[in-house]
GROMACS .gro file of C-alpha atoms in nm:
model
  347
    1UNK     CA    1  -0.249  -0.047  -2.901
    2UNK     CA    2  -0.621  -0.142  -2.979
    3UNK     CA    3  -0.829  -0.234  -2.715
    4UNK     CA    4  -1.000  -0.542  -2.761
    5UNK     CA    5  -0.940  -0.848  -2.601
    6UNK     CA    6  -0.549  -0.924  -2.527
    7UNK     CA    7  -0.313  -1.133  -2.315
    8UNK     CA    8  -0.120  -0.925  -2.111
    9UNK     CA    9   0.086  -0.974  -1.828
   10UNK     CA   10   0.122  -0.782  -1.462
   11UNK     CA   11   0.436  -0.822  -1.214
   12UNK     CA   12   0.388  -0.817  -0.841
   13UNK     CA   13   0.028  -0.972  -0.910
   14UNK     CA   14  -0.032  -1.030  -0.512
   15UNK     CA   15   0.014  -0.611  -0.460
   16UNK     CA   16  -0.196  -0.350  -0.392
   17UNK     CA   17  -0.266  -0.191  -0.713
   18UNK     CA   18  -0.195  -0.497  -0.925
   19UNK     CA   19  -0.524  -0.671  -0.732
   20UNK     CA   20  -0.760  -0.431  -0.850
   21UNK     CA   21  -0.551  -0.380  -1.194
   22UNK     CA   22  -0.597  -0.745  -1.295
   23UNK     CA   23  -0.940  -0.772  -1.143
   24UNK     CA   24  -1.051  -0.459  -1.405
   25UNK     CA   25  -0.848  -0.657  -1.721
   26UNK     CA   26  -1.048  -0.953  -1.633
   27UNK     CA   27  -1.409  -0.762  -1.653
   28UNK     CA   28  -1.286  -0.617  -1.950
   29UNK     CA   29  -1.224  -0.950  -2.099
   30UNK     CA   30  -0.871  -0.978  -2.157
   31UNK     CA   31  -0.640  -1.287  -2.076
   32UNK     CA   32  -0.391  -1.227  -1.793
   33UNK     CA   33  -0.059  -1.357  -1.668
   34UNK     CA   34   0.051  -1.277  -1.340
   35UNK     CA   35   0.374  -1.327  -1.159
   36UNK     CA   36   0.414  -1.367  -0.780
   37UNK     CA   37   0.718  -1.458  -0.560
   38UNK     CA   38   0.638  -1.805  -0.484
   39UNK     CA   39   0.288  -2.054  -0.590
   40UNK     CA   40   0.317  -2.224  -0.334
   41UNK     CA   41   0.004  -2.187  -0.106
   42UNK     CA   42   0.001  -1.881   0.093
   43UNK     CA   43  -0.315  -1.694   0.218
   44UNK     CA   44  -0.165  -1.401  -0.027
   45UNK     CA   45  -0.320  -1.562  -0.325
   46UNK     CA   46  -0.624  -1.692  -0.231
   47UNK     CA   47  -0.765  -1.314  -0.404
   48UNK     CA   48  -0.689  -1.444  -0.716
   49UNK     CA   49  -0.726  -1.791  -0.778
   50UNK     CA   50  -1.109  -1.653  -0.677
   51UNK     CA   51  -1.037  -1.448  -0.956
   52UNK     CA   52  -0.972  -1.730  -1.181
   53UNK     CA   53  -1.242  -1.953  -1.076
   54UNK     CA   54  -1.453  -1.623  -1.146
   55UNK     CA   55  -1.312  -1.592  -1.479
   56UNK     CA   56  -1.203  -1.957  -1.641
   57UNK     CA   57  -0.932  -1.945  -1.867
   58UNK     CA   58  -0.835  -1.526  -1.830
   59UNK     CA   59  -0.612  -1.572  -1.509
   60UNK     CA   60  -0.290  -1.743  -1.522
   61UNK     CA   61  -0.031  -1.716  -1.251
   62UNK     CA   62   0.382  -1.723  -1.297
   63UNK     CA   63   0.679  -1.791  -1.040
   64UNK     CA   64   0.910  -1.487  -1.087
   65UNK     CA   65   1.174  -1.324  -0.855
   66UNK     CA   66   1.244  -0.910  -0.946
   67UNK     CA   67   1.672  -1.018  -0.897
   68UNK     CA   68   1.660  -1.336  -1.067
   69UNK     CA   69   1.703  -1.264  -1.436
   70UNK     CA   70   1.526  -1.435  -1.681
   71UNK     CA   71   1.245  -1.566  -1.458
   72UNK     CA   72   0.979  -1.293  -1.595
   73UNK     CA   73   1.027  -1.443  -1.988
   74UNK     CA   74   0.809  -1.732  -1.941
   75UNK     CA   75   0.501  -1.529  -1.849
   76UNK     CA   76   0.493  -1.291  -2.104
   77UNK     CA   77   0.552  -1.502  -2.396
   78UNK     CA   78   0.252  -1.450  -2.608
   79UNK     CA   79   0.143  -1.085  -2.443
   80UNK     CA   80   0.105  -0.748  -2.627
   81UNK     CA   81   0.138  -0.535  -2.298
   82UNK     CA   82   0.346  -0.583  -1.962
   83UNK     CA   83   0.250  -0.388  -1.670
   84UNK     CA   84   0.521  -0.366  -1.416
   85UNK     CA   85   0.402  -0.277  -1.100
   86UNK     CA   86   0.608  -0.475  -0.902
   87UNK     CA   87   0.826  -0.255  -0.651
   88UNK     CA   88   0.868  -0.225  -0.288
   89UNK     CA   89   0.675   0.020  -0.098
   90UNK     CA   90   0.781   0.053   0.247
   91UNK     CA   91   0.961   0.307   0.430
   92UNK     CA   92   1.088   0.164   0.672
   93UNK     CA   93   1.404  -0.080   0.597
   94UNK     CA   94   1.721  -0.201   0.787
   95UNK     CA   95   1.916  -0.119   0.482
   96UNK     CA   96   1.783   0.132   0.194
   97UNK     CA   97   2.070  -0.018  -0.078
   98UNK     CA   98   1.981  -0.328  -0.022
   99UNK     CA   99   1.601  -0.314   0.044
  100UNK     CA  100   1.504  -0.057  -0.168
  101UNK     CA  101   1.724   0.076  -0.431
  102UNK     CA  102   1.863  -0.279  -0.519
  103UNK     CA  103   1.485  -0.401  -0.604
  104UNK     CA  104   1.357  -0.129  -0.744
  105UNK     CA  105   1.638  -0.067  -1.009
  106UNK     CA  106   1.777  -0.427  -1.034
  107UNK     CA  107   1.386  -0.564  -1.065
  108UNK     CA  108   1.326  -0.271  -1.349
  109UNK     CA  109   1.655  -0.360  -1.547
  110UNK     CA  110   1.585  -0.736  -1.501
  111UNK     CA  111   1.197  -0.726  -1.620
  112UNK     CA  112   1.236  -0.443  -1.885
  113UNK     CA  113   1.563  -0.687  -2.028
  114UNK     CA  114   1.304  -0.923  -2.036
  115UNK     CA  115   1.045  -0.789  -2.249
  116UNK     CA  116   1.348  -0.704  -2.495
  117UNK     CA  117   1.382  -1.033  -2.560
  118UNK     CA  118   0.974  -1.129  -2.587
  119UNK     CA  119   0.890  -1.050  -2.987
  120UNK     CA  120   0.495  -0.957  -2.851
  121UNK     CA  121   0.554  -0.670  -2.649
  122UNK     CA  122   0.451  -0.395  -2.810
  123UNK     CA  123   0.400  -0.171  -2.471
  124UNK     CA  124   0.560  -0.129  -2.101
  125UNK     CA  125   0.323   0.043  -1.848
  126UNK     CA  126   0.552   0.100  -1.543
  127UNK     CA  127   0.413   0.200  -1.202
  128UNK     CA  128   0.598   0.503  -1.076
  129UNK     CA  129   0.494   0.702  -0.796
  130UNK     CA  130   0.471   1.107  -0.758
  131UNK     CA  131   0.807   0.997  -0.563
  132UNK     CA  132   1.009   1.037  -0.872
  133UNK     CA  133   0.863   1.419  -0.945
  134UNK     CA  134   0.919   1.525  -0.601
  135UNK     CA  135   1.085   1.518  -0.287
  136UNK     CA  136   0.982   1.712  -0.036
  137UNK     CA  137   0.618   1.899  -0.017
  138UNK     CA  138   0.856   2.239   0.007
  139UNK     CA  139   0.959   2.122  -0.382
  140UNK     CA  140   0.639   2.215  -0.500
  141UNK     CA  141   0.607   2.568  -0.359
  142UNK     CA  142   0.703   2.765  -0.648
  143UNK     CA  143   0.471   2.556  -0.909
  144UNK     CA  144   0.301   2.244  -0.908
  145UNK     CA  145   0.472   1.947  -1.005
  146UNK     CA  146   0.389   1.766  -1.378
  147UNK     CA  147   0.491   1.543  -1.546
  148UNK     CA  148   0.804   1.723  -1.623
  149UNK     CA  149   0.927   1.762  -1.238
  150UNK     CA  150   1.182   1.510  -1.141
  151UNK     CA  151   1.305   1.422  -0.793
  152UNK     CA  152   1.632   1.556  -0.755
  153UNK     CA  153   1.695   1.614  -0.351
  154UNK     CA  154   1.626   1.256  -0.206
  155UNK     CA  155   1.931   1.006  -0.145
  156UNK     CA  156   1.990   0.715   0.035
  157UNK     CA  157   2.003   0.950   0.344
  158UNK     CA  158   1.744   1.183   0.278
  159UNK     CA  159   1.384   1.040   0.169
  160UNK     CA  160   1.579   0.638   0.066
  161UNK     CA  161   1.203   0.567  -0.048
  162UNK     CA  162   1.144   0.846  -0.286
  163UNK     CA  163   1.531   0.818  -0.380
  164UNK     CA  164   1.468   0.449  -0.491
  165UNK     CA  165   1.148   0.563  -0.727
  166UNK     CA  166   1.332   0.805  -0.894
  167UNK     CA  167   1.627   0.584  -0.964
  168UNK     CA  168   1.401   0.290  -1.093
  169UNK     CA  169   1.222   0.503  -1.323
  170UNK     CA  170   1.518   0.640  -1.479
  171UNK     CA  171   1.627   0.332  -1.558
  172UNK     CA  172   1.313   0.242  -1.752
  173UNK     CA  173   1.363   0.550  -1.922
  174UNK     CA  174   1.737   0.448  -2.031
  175UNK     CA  175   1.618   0.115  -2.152
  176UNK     CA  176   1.315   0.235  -2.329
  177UNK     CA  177   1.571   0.454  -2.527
  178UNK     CA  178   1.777   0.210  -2.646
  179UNK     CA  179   1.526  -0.032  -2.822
  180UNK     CA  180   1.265   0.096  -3.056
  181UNK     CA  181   0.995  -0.250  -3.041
  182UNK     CA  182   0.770  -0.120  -2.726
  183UNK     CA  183   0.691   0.196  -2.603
  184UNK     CA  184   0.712   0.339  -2.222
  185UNK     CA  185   0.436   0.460  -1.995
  186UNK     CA  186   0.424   0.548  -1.682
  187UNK     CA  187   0.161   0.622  -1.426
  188UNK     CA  188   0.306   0.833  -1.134
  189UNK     CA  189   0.032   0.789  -0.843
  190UNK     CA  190   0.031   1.014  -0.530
  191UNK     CA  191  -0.053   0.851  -0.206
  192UNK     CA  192  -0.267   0.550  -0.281
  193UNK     CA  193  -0.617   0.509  -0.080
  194UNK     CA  194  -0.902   0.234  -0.059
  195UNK     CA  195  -0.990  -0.105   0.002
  196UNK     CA  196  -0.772  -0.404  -0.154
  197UNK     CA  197  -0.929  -0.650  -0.309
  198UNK     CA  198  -0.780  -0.947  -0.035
  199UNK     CA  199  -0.729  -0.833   0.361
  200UNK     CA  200  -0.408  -0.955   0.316
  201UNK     CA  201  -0.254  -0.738   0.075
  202UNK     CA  202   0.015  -0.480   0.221
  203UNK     CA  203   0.118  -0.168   0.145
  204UNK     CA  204   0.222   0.112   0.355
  205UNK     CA  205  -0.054   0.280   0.251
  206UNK     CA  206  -0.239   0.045   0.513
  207UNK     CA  207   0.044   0.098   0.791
  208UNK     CA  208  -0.006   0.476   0.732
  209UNK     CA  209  -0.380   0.398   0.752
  210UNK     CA  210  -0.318   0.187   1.092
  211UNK     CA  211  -0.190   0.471   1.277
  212UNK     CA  212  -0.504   0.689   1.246
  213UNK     CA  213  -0.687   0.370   1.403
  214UNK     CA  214  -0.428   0.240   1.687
  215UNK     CA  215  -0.351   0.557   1.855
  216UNK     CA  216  -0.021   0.640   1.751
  217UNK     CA  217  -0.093   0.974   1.586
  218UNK     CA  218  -0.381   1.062   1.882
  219UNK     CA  219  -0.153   1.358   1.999
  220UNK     CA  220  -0.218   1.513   1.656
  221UNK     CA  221  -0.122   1.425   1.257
  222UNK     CA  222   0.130   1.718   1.115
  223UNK     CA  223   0.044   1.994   0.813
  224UNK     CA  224   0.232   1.734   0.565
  225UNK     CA  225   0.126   1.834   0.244
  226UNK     CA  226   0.039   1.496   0.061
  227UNK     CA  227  -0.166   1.432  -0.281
  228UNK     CA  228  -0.460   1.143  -0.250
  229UNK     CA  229  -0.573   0.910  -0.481
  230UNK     CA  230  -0.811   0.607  -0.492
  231UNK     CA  231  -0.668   0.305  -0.583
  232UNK     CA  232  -0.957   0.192  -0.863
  233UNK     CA  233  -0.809   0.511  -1.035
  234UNK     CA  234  -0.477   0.441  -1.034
  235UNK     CA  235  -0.555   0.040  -1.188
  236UNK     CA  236  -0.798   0.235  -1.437
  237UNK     CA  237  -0.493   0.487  -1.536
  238UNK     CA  238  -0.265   0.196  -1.632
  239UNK     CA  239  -0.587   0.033  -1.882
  240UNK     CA  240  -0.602   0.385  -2.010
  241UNK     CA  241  -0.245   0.420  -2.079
  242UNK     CA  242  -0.183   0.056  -2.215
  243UNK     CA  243  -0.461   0.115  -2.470
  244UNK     CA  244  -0.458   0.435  -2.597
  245UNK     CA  245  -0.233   0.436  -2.873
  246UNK     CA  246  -0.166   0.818  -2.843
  247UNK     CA  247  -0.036   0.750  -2.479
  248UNK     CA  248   0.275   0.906  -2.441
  249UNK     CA  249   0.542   0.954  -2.114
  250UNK     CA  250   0.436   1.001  -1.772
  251UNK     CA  251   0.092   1.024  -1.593
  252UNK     CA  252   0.091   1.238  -1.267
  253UNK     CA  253  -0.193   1.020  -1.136
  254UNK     CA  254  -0.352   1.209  -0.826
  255UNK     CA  255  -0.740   1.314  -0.756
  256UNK     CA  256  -0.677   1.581  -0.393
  257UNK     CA  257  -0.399   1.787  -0.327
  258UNK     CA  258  -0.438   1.803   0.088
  259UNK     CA  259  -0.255   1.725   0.385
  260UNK     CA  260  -0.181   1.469   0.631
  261UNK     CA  261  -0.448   1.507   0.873
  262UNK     CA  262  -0.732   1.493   0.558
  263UNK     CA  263  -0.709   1.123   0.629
  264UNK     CA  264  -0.863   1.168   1.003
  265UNK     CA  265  -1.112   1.424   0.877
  266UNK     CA  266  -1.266   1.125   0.596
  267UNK     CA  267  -1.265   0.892   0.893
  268UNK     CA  268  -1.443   1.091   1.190
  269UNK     CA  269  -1.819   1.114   1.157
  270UNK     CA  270  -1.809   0.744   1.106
  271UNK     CA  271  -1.531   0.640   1.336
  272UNK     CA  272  -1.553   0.842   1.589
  273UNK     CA  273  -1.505   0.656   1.834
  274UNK     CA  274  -1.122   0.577   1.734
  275UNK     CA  275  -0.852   0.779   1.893
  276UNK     CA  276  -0.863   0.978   1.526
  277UNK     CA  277  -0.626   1.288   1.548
  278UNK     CA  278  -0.789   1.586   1.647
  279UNK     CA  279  -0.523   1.847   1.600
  280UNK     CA  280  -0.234   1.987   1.384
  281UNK     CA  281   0.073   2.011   1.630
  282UNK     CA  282   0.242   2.336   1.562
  283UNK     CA  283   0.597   2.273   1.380
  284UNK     CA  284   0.831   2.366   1.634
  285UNK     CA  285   0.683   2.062   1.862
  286UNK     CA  286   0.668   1.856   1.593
  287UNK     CA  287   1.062   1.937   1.542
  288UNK     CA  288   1.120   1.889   1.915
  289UNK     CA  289   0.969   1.548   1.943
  290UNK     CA  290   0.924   1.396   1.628
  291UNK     CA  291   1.206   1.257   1.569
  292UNK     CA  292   1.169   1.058   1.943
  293UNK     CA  293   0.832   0.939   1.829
  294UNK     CA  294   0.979   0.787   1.480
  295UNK     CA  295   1.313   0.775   1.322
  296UNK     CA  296   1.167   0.832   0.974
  297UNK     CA  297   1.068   1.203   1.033
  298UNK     CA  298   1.402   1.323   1.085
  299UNK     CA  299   1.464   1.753   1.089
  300UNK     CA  300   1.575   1.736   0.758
  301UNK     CA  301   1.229   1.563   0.644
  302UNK     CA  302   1.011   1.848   0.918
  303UNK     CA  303   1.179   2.143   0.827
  304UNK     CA  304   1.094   2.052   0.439
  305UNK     CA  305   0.719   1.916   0.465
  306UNK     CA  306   0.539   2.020   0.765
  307UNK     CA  307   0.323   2.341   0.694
  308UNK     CA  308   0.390   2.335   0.299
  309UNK     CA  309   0.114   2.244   0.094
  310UNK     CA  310   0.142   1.975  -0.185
  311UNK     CA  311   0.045   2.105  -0.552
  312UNK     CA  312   0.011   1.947  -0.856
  313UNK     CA  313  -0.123   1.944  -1.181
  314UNK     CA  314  -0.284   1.643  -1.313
  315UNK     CA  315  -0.429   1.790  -1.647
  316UNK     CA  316  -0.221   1.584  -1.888
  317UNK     CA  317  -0.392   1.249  -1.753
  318UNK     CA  318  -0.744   1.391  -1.754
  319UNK     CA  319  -0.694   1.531  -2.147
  320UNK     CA  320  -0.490   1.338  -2.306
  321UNK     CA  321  -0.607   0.953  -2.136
  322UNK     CA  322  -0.968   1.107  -2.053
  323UNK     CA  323  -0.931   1.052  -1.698
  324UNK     CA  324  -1.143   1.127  -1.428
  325UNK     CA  325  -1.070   1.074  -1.054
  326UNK     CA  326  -1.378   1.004  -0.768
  327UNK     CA  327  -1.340   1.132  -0.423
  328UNK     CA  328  -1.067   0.950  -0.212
  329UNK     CA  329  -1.265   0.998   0.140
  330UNK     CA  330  -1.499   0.717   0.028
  331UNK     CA  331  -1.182   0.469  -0.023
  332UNK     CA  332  -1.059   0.578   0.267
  333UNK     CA  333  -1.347   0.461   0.506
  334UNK     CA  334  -1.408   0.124   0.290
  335UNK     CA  335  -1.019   0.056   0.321
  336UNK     CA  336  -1.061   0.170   0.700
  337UNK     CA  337  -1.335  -0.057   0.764
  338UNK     CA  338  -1.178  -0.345   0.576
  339UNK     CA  339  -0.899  -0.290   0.829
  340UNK     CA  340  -1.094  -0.332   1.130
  341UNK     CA  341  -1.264  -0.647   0.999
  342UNK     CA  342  -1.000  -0.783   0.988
  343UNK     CA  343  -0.894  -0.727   1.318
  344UNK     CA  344  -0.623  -0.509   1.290
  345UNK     CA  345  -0.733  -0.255   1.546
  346UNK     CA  346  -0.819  -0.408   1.917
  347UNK     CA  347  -1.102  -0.182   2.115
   0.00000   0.00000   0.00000
């Protein structure tokens, strides 16, 4: 893939990381085609028809649904790259077949099977998640994950969200295998960070961020080993991967290996005056009441996270794609602040 101007098209254009991804195509020049649920009106894309009034003629937006096969053809008739970054993120569902697995794999199958049948694909970027490398922080103990660790402890019992990630991207996998037209890459981002480009974009990343601010994790945030990365990065990973023609597999995508309670420490010389966590609860108190205070941390999910470190190795991005990753902290407090404009906190 060269890297002048091209029409291209991104799934899930209302989400998180496909705001800022199809903001950076558009400064770059490049024609767009985005799909959302539904065009009728809705607060959720008033981001980017600014974006195409900003940019006349780049921006085009598509009706598509992830289970309705064949809807995804029309918009990428005529582009040379498909970014799929549509995918639930949320971990907390009524039903993890239905909600989760069902989307991610079903949407993956449906989208991929479409771009089979487009003649101008010539590359599928697919956004993964560290999810599919790992499980639990205990999983990385011995080495760091890469991009040859795969996820092979979570089920629809155990860590449904991670479970879900692993099972979509396998699928990509199976159906990049049996054509030979495009070529996979993924990006495989750790915890995302930083403002959106619209306050109403959600992600959980913004519901984990909403508990530093409202109190619930006042008591004290956990030794949860997580990986951090700013969500500019992970939009800039997937233009570095769909352009480099020597791009290759998957991208562990992730700037800080730290913990939980890193997220209070970015916020508290400026926000001080939010109930911000203060301590680490030790893990037997943590095992004791945890699972009162929120069904997702079950024991299973304590005994196999809380006081293991998260460790990675994100060398292959950095040499082979020429990466480079900024400080999350700063992300952290814009995407903070953005919250609180918007009202999400009451003090």
């Amino acid at each position: 893939m060269e890297k002048q101007q091209q029409t291209v098209c991104v799934t899930g254009a209302t989400g998180y990381v496909a705001g800022h991804l199809i903001q950076q195509l558009l400064q770059a020049g490049h024609r767009v085609h985005g799909t959302v649920r539904s065009l009728s009106k809705s607060p959720k894309l008033a981001a980017l028809y600014e974006l195409a009034d900003q940019y006349p003629d780049q921006l085009e937006l598509f009706q598509a649904e992830l289970l309705t096969q064949g809807s995804f053809r029309a918009a990428m008739r005529g582009c040379s790259v498909l970014f799929h970054t549509a995918s639930p993120f949320t971990m907390r569902v009524a039903h993890p077949q239905r909600d989760l697995l069902d989307p991610a794999i079903k949407g993956t199958q449906n989208v991929l099977s479409a771009a089979n049948a487009i003649d101008s694909i010539q590359r599928v970027v697919l956004t993964s998640s560290v999810a599919a490398m790992y499980c639990d922080a205990v999983d990385c103990q011995y080495a760091p994950i890469d991009e040859s660790s795969w996820n092979t402890q979570a089920s629809l019992e155990h860590q449904p969200y991670t479970f879900s990630k692993v099972q979509a991207e396998k699928a990509a996998w199976e159906l990049a295998e049996q054509q030979s037209r495009w070529d996979l890459v993924v990006i495989n981002p750790s915890l995302v960070m930083g403002p959106a480009i619209s306050d109403q974009t959600t992600s959980e990343s913004f519901d984990i961020l909403k508990q530093f601010g409202d109190g619930q994790l006042k008591t004290g945030a956990p030794k949860y080993g997580i990986g951090l990365v700013d969500v500019r990065d992970v939009a800039q990973a997937h233009i570095l991967a769909a352009f480099n023609p020597q791009a290759r597999g998957r991208y562990l995508c992730n700037a800080k290996d730290t913990e939980l309670f890193a997220i209070a420490d970015a916020l508290r010389e400026q926000y001080s005056s939010y109930p911000l966590p203060k301590m680490r609860p030790p893990k037997w108190l943590v095992w004791l009441i945890g699972p009162a205070l929120d069904p997702l941390f079950t024991r299973k999910v304590i005994s196999r996270n809380i006081g293991y470190e998260f460790r990675s190795n994100h060398q292959k991005i950095q040499q082979e794609l020429g990466m480079t990753f900024r400080d999350p902290n700063p992300g952290i407090r814009e995407m903070f602040q953005q919250m609180i404009d918007k009202g999400v906190f009451d003090q």
